Amino acid sequence: MSQHFEVHPDNPQPRLLKQAAQILHGGGIVAVPTDSSYALACHLDDKGAAERLRRIRQVDDKHHLTLLCRDLSELATYARVDNRQYRLLKLGTPGPFTFILEATKEVPRRLSHPSRRTIGLRVPAHRVLQALLAEFGQPLLATTLIPPGEDEPLNEAAAIRDRFEKQLQAVVDAGACPMQPTTVIDLSQGDEPVLVRQGRGDAAALGL
């Protein structure tokens, strides 16, 4: 039975976020709101939680999982970027962009792409998620909450609980999200950024 934390979208209650963070620290899978859609999140270093995350989504190890970071100061631990790439990242963060970057050795091999050693990274512009990341104290491993066999993410907490009540440990309910996936930019393919998916983020704002 998943716990339901109904939080204020602008001024989330610290007590509820602390409880959600404790569940994540304990290896739980939590549905969280983002600036694009709801996502499933878990502890970065918990192998079992990451495997359950993939099973819920029914995706294999070639599917990029994403690190949700508070800001770019956490970047260097997990990804290699040059000055040009960093400038592009600054333009797109915080915001609804996911960047594919070369992973550092700090990223467990089971979390990066099996053949490319890349990782998805993003800094969300959502007050509740930013506050949860601050309470949690480190990046979260996440994937968009799209039910298996479907194309659209779930966007209502009640629907998420109905579908995944027995598979999630908690739902952080901050109301509806925009329900549009992030724009994905691949910075690992060489000198030029590659637009992989046009989503909510305006690629033109990055000069693409």
PDB file of C-alpha atoms in Angstrom:
ATOM      1  CA  MET A   1       0.000   0.000   0.000  1.00  0.00           C
ATOM      2  CA  SER A   2       1.615   3.258  -1.115  1.00  0.00           C
ATOM      3  CA  GLN A   3       1.580   6.318   1.095  1.00  0.00           C
ATOM      4  CA  HIS A   4      -0.017   9.489  -0.241  1.00  0.00           C
ATOM      5  CA  PHE A   5       1.603  12.840   0.513  1.00  0.00           C
ATOM      6  CA  GLU A   6      -0.589  15.734  -0.611  1.00  0.00           C
ATOM      7  CA  VAL A   7       1.757  18.733  -0.677  1.00  0.00           C
ATOM      8  CA  HIS A   8       1.235  22.392  -1.509  1.00  0.00           C
ATOM      9  CA  PRO A   9       2.682  23.061  -5.013  1.00  0.00           C
ATOM     10  CA  ASP A  10       4.340  26.343  -3.998  1.00  0.00           C
ATOM     11  CA  ASN A  11       5.028  25.834  -0.298  1.00  0.00           C
ATOM     12  CA  PRO A  12       5.416  22.094   0.261  1.00  0.00           C
ATOM     13  CA  GLN A  13       5.178  20.969   3.876  1.00  0.00           C
ATOM     14  CA  PRO A  14       8.685  20.041   5.140  1.00  0.00           C
ATOM     15  CA  ARG A  15       7.262  17.296   7.375  1.00  0.00           C
ATOM     16  CA  LEU A  16       5.766  15.465   4.399  1.00  0.00           C
ATOM     17  CA  LEU A  17       8.894  15.870   2.269  1.00  0.00           C
ATOM     18  CA  LYS A  18      10.991  14.471   5.112  1.00  0.00           C
ATOM     19  CA  GLN A  19       8.761  11.389   5.238  1.00  0.00           C
ATOM     20  CA  ALA A  20       9.049  10.932   1.455  1.00  0.00           C
ATOM     21  CA  ALA A  21      12.842  11.304   1.654  1.00  0.00           C
ATOM     22  CA  GLN A  22      12.984   8.668   4.385  1.00  0.00           C
ATOM     23  CA  ILE A  23      11.080   6.252   2.144  1.00  0.00           C
ATOM     24  CA  LEU A  24      13.567   6.917  -0.675  1.00  0.00           C
ATOM     25  CA  HIS A  25      16.526   6.408   1.658  1.00  0.00           C
ATOM     26  CA  GLY A  26      14.932   3.113   2.680  1.00  0.00           C
ATOM     27  CA  GLY A  27      14.898   1.828  -0.902  1.00  0.00           C
ATOM     28  CA  GLY A  28      11.351   2.819  -1.835  1.00  0.00           C
ATOM     29  CA  ILE A  29      10.031   3.803  -5.264  1.00  0.00           C
ATOM     30  CA  VAL A  30       8.231   7.157  -5.146  1.00  0.00           C
ATOM     31  CA  ALA A  31       6.148   8.955  -7.783  1.00  0.00           C
ATOM     32  CA  VAL A  32       7.229  12.616  -7.862  1.00  0.00           C
ATOM     33  CA  PRO A  33       6.029  15.695  -9.787  1.00  0.00           C
ATOM     34  CA  THR A  34       8.379  17.425 -12.213  1.00  0.00           C
ATOM     35  CA  ASP A  35       8.206  20.392 -14.572  1.00  0.00           C
ATOM     36  CA  SER A  36       7.350  18.031 -17.442  1.00  0.00           C
ATOM     37  CA  SER A  37       5.286  15.170 -16.002  1.00  0.00           C
ATOM     38  CA  TYR A  38       5.226  12.789 -13.065  1.00  0.00           C
ATOM     39  CA  ALA A  39       8.262  10.532 -12.710  1.00  0.00           C
ATOM     40  CA  LEU A  40       9.264   7.451 -10.762  1.00  0.00           C
ATOM     41  CA  ALA A  41      12.275   8.035  -8.529  1.00  0.00           C
ATOM     42  CA  CYS A  42      14.527   5.992  -6.275  1.00  0.00           C
ATOM     43  CA  HIS A  43      17.886   6.072  -4.465  1.00  0.00           C
ATOM     44  CA  LEU A  44      20.801   6.295  -6.898  1.00  0.00           C
ATOM     45  CA  ASP A  45      22.923   3.754  -4.999  1.00  0.00           C
ATOM     46  CA  ASP A  46      20.215   1.157  -4.374  1.00  0.00           C
ATOM     47  CA  LYS A  47      20.616  -1.606  -6.959  1.00  0.00           C
ATOM     48  CA  GLY A  48      17.398  -3.370  -5.985  1.00  0.00           C
ATOM     49  CA  ALA A  49      15.371  -0.167  -6.192  1.00  0.00           C
ATOM     50  CA  ALA A  50      16.772   0.627  -9.648  1.00  0.00           C
ATOM     51  CA  GLU A  51      15.865  -2.863 -10.857  1.00  0.00           C
ATOM     52  CA  ARG A  52      12.315  -2.480  -9.517  1.00  0.00           C
ATOM     53  CA  LEU A  53      12.084   0.910 -11.225  1.00  0.00           C
ATOM     54  CA  ARG A  54      12.889  -0.729 -14.579  1.00  0.00           C
ATOM     55  CA  ARG A  55      10.435  -3.555 -13.931  1.00  0.00           C
ATOM     56  CA  ILE A  56       7.570  -1.155 -13.210  1.00  0.00           C
ATOM     57  CA  ARG A  57       8.246   0.652 -16.501  1.00  0.00           C
ATOM     58  CA  GLN A  58       9.137  -2.628 -18.264  1.00  0.00           C
ATOM     59  CA  VAL A  59      12.279  -1.140 -19.823  1.00  0.00           C
ATOM     60  CA  ASP A  60      15.660  -2.817 -20.290  1.00  0.00           C
ATOM     61  CA  ASP A  61      19.174  -1.625 -19.484  1.00  0.00           C
ATOM     62  CA  LYS A  62      19.416   0.256 -22.809  1.00  0.00           C
ATOM     63  CA  HIS A  63      16.749   2.685 -21.619  1.00  0.00           C
ATOM     64  CA  HIS A  64      18.412   5.765 -20.191  1.00  0.00           C
ATOM     65  CA  LEU A  65      17.528   6.451 -16.593  1.00  0.00           C
ATOM     66  CA  THR A  66      17.936  10.084 -15.541  1.00  0.00           C
ATOM     67  CA  LEU A  67      19.669  11.713 -12.612  1.00  0.00           C
ATOM     68  CA  LEU A  68      17.516  14.446 -11.088  1.00  0.00           C
ATOM     69  CA  CYS A  69      19.896  17.047  -9.643  1.00  0.00           C
ATOM     70  CA  ARG A  70      19.274  20.190  -7.599  1.00  0.00           C
ATOM     71  CA  ASP A  71      21.756  22.209  -9.653  1.00  0.00           C
ATOM     72  CA  LEU A  72      24.842  21.900 -11.825  1.00  0.00           C
ATOM     73  CA  SER A  73      27.189  21.772  -8.823  1.00  0.00           C
ATOM     74  CA  GLU A  74      26.384  18.038  -8.582  1.00  0.00           C
ATOM     75  CA  LEU A  75      27.242  17.510 -12.231  1.00  0.00           C
ATOM     76  CA  ALA A  76      30.995  16.856 -12.097  1.00  0.00           C
ATOM     77  CA  THR A  77      30.587  13.792  -9.886  1.00  0.00           C
ATOM     78  CA  TYR A  78      28.483  11.982 -12.472  1.00  0.00           C
ATOM     79  CA  ALA A  79      29.298  13.382 -15.941  1.00  0.00           C
ATOM     80  CA  ARG A  80      32.244  14.643 -17.980  1.00  0.00           C
ATOM     81  CA  VAL A  81      31.626  17.997 -19.644  1.00  0.00           C
ATOM     82  CA  ASP A  82      33.828  20.552 -21.350  1.00  0.00           C
ATOM     83  CA  ASN A  83      33.369  24.324 -21.163  1.00  0.00           C
ATOM     84  CA  ARG A  84      31.210  24.484 -24.293  1.00  0.00           C
ATOM     85  CA  GLN A  85      28.881  21.771 -23.020  1.00  0.00           C
ATOM     86  CA  TYR A  86      28.672  23.448 -19.621  1.00  0.00           C
ATOM     87  CA  ARG A  87      27.550  26.718 -21.189  1.00  0.00           C
ATOM     88  CA  LEU A  88      24.748  24.844 -22.966  1.00  0.00           C
ATOM     89  CA  LEU A  89      23.755  23.143 -19.717  1.00  0.00           C
ATOM     90  CA  LYS A  90      23.552  26.502 -17.968  1.00  0.00           C
ATOM     91  CA  LEU A  91      21.135  27.739 -20.643  1.00  0.00           C
ATOM     92  CA  GLY A  92      18.831  24.750 -20.137  1.00  0.00           C
ATOM     93  CA  THR A  93      18.828  24.435 -16.352  1.00  0.00           C
ATOM     94  CA  PRO A  94      16.735  24.437 -14.375  1.00  0.00           C
ATOM     95  CA  GLY A  95      14.108  23.450 -16.902  1.00  0.00           C
ATOM     96  CA  PRO A  96      12.422  20.656 -18.876  1.00  0.00           C
ATOM     97  CA  PHE A  97      15.570  19.403 -20.620  1.00  0.00           C
ATOM     98  CA  THR A  98      17.358  16.069 -20.271  1.00  0.00           C
ATOM     99  CA  PHE A  99      21.006  16.010 -21.331  1.00  0.00           C
ATOM    100  CA  ILE A 100      22.770  12.803 -22.364  1.00  0.00           C
ATOM    101  CA  LEU A 101      26.345  13.035 -21.102  1.00  0.00           C
ATOM    102  CA  GLU A 102      29.423  10.848 -20.822  1.00  0.00           C
ATOM    103  CA  ALA A 103      29.282   9.152 -17.428  1.00  0.00           C
ATOM    104  CA  THR A 104      32.150   9.273 -14.941  1.00  0.00           C
ATOM    105  CA  LYS A 105      33.433   6.231 -13.066  1.00  0.00           C
ATOM    106  CA  GLU A 106      31.299   7.340 -10.107  1.00  0.00           C
ATOM    107  CA  VAL A 107      28.196   6.199 -11.988  1.00  0.00           C
ATOM    108  CA  PRO A 108      27.635   2.448 -11.475  1.00  0.00           C
ATOM    109  CA  ARG A 109      27.828   0.544 -14.765  1.00  0.00           C
ATOM    110  CA  ARG A 110      24.350  -0.859 -14.196  1.00  0.00           C
ATOM    111  CA  LEU A 111      22.927   2.687 -14.400  1.00  0.00           C
ATOM    112  CA  SER A 112      24.678   3.918 -17.545  1.00  0.00           C
ATOM    113  CA  HIS A 113      23.963   2.829 -21.108  1.00  0.00           C
ATOM    114  CA  PRO A 114      25.581  -0.636 -21.473  1.00  0.00           C
ATOM    115  CA  SER A 115      27.509   0.103 -24.658  1.00  0.00           C
ATOM    116  CA  ARG A 116      28.003   3.875 -24.561  1.00  0.00           C
ATOM    117  CA  ARG A 117      28.719   4.699 -20.880  1.00  0.00           C
ATOM    118  CA  THR A 118      26.327   7.631 -20.978  1.00  0.00           C
ATOM    119  CA  ILE A 119      23.817   8.927 -18.442  1.00  0.00           C
ATOM    120  CA  GLY A 120      20.831  11.245 -18.632  1.00  0.00           C
ATOM    121  CA  LEU A 121      20.950  14.283 -16.359  1.00  0.00           C
ATOM    122  CA  ARG A 122      18.499  17.052 -15.640  1.00  0.00           C
ATOM    123  CA  VAL A 123      17.834  19.895 -13.211  1.00  0.00           C
ATOM    124  CA  PRO A 124      14.047  20.246 -12.832  1.00  0.00           C
ATOM    125  CA  ALA A 125      12.312  23.593 -12.322  1.00  0.00           C
ATOM    126  CA  HIS A 126       9.642  22.358  -9.910  1.00  0.00           C
ATOM    127  CA  ARG A 127       9.447  23.716  -6.361  1.00  0.00           C
ATOM    128  CA  VAL A 128       8.230  20.524  -4.748  1.00  0.00           C
ATOM    129  CA  LEU A 129      10.837  18.335  -6.426  1.00  0.00           C
ATOM    130  CA  GLN A 130      13.597  20.849  -5.702  1.00  0.00           C
ATOM    131  CA  ALA A 131      12.572  20.869  -2.035  1.00  0.00           C
ATOM    132  CA  LEU A 132      12.494  17.053  -1.970  1.00  0.00           C
ATOM    133  CA  LEU A 133      15.977  16.880  -3.533  1.00  0.00           C
ATOM    134  CA  ALA A 134      17.224  19.322  -0.898  1.00  0.00           C
ATOM    135  CA  GLU A 135      15.736  17.188   1.881  1.00  0.00           C
ATOM    136  CA  PHE A 136      17.071  13.967   0.319  1.00  0.00           C
ATOM    137  CA  GLY A 137      20.572  15.422   0.038  1.00  0.00           C
ATOM    138  CA  GLN A 138      21.701  13.888  -3.263  1.00  0.00           C
ATOM    139  CA  PRO A 139      20.454  13.276  -6.829  1.00  0.00           C
ATOM    140  CA  LEU A 140      17.617  10.845  -7.448  1.00  0.00           C
ATOM    141  CA  LEU A 141      17.493   8.196 -10.157  1.00  0.00           C
ATOM    142  CA  ALA A 142      14.320   8.631 -12.202  1.00  0.00           C
ATOM    143  CA  THR A 143      12.289   7.754 -15.269  1.00  0.00           C
ATOM    144  CA  THR A 144       9.109   9.287 -16.699  1.00  0.00           C
ATOM    145  CA  LEU A 145       5.984   7.613 -15.305  1.00  0.00           C
ATOM    146  CA  ILE A 146       4.639   6.111 -18.522  1.00  0.00           C
ATOM    147  CA  PRO A 147       2.676   2.877 -17.980  1.00  0.00           C
ATOM    148  CA  PRO A 148       3.963  -0.144 -19.943  1.00  0.00           C
ATOM    149  CA  GLY A 149       2.577  -0.267 -23.475  1.00  0.00           C
ATOM    150  CA  GLU A 150       1.364   3.347 -23.392  1.00  0.00           C
ATOM    151  CA  ASP A 151       2.733   6.573 -24.860  1.00  0.00           C
ATOM    152  CA  GLU A 152       1.497   9.219 -22.420  1.00  0.00           C
ATOM    153  CA  PRO A 153       2.662   9.738 -18.840  1.00  0.00           C
ATOM    154  CA  LEU A 154       0.195   9.576 -15.980  1.00  0.00           C
ATOM    155  CA  ASN A 155      -0.519  13.012 -14.618  1.00  0.00           C
ATOM    156  CA  GLU A 156      -3.007  12.638 -11.771  1.00  0.00           C
ATOM    157  CA  ALA A 157      -2.007  11.297  -8.376  1.00  0.00           C
ATOM    158  CA  ALA A 158      -5.268   9.347  -8.041  1.00  0.00           C
ATOM    159  CA  ALA A 159      -4.665   7.578 -11.361  1.00  0.00           C
ATOM    160  CA  ILE A 160      -1.079   6.804 -10.362  1.00  0.00           C
ATOM    161  CA  ARG A 161      -2.242   5.251  -7.103  1.00  0.00           C
ATOM    162  CA  ASP A 162      -4.953   3.253  -8.867  1.00  0.00           C
ATOM    163  CA  ARG A 163      -2.474   1.792 -11.360  1.00  0.00           C
ATOM    164  CA  PHE A 164       0.597   1.320  -9.171  1.00  0.00           C
ATOM    165  CA  GLU A 165      -0.728   1.089  -5.602  1.00  0.00           C
ATOM    166  CA  LYS A 166       1.098  -2.182  -4.900  1.00  0.00           C
ATOM    167  CA  GLN A 167       4.336  -1.320  -6.714  1.00  0.00           C
ATOM    168  CA  LEU A 168       5.094   2.112  -5.272  1.00  0.00           C
ATOM    169  CA  GLN A 169       5.913   2.995  -1.702  1.00  0.00           C
ATOM    170  CA  ALA A 170       4.672   6.598  -1.969  1.00  0.00           C
ATOM    171  CA  VAL A 171       3.120   9.240  -4.223  1.00  0.00           C
ATOM    172  CA  VAL A 172       4.044  12.911  -3.748  1.00  0.00           C
ATOM    173  CA  ASP A 173       0.909  14.679  -4.938  1.00  0.00           C
ATOM    174  CA  ALA A 174       1.450  18.314  -5.933  1.00  0.00           C
ATOM    175  CA  GLY A 175      -1.401  18.492  -8.429  1.00  0.00           C
ATOM    176  CA  ALA A 176      -1.275  18.048 -12.185  1.00  0.00           C
ATOM    177  CA  CYS A 177       1.972  18.528 -14.135  1.00  0.00           C
ATOM    178  CA  PRO A 178       2.264  19.816 -17.735  1.00  0.00           C
ATOM    179  CA  MET A 179       2.142  16.201 -19.071  1.00  0.00           C
ATOM    180  CA  GLN A 180       4.735  16.747 -21.772  1.00  0.00           C
ATOM    181  CA  PRO A 181       8.102  14.959 -21.757  1.00  0.00           C
ATOM    182  CA  THR A 182      11.428  16.735 -21.538  1.00  0.00           C
ATOM    183  CA  THR A 183      13.386  17.795 -24.572  1.00  0.00           C
ATOM    184  CA  VAL A 184      16.371  15.433 -24.851  1.00  0.00           C
ATOM    185  CA  ILE A 185      19.753  16.767 -25.996  1.00  0.00           C
ATOM    186  CA  ASP A 186      22.652  14.350 -26.589  1.00  0.00           C
ATOM    187  CA  LEU A 187      26.021  15.946 -25.787  1.00  0.00           C
ATOM    188  CA  SER A 188      27.981  12.703 -25.958  1.00  0.00           C
ATOM    189  CA  GLN A 189      28.187  12.257 -29.740  1.00  0.00           C
ATOM    190  CA  GLY A 190      31.008  14.642 -30.563  1.00  0.00           C
ATOM    191  CA  ASP A 191      31.326  18.379 -31.016  1.00  0.00           C
ATOM    192  CA  GLU A 192      27.731  19.155 -31.970  1.00  0.00           C
ATOM    193  CA  PRO A 193      24.667  18.699 -29.734  1.00  0.00           C
ATOM    194  CA  VAL A 194      22.072  16.279 -31.129  1.00  0.00           C
ATOM    195  CA  LEU A 195      18.359  16.921 -30.601  1.00  0.00           C
ATOM    196  CA  VAL A 196      17.017  13.446 -29.734  1.00  0.00           C
ATOM    197  CA  ARG A 197      13.476  14.436 -28.769  1.00  0.00           C
ATOM    198  CA  GLN A 198      11.613  17.721 -28.921  1.00  0.00           C
ATOM    199  CA  GLY A 199       9.497  18.020 -25.808  1.00  0.00           C
ATOM    200  CA  ARG A 200       8.452  20.787 -23.445  1.00  0.00           C
ATOM    201  CA  GLY A 201      11.822  22.532 -23.459  1.00  0.00           C
ATOM    202  CA  ASP A 202      12.356  24.965 -26.340  1.00  0.00           C
ATOM    203  CA  ALA A 203      15.469  23.746 -28.176  1.00  0.00           C
ATOM    204  CA  ALA A 204      15.740  27.152 -29.852  1.00  0.00           C
ATOM    205  CA  ALA A 205      16.544  28.646 -26.441  1.00  0.00           C
ATOM    206  CA  LEU A 206      19.730  26.570 -26.558  1.00  0.00           C
ATOM    207  CA  GLY A 207      20.536  27.682 -30.081  1.00  0.00           C
ATOM    208  CA  LEU A 208      19.465  24.344 -31.611  1.00  0.00           C
TER     209      LEU A 208
END
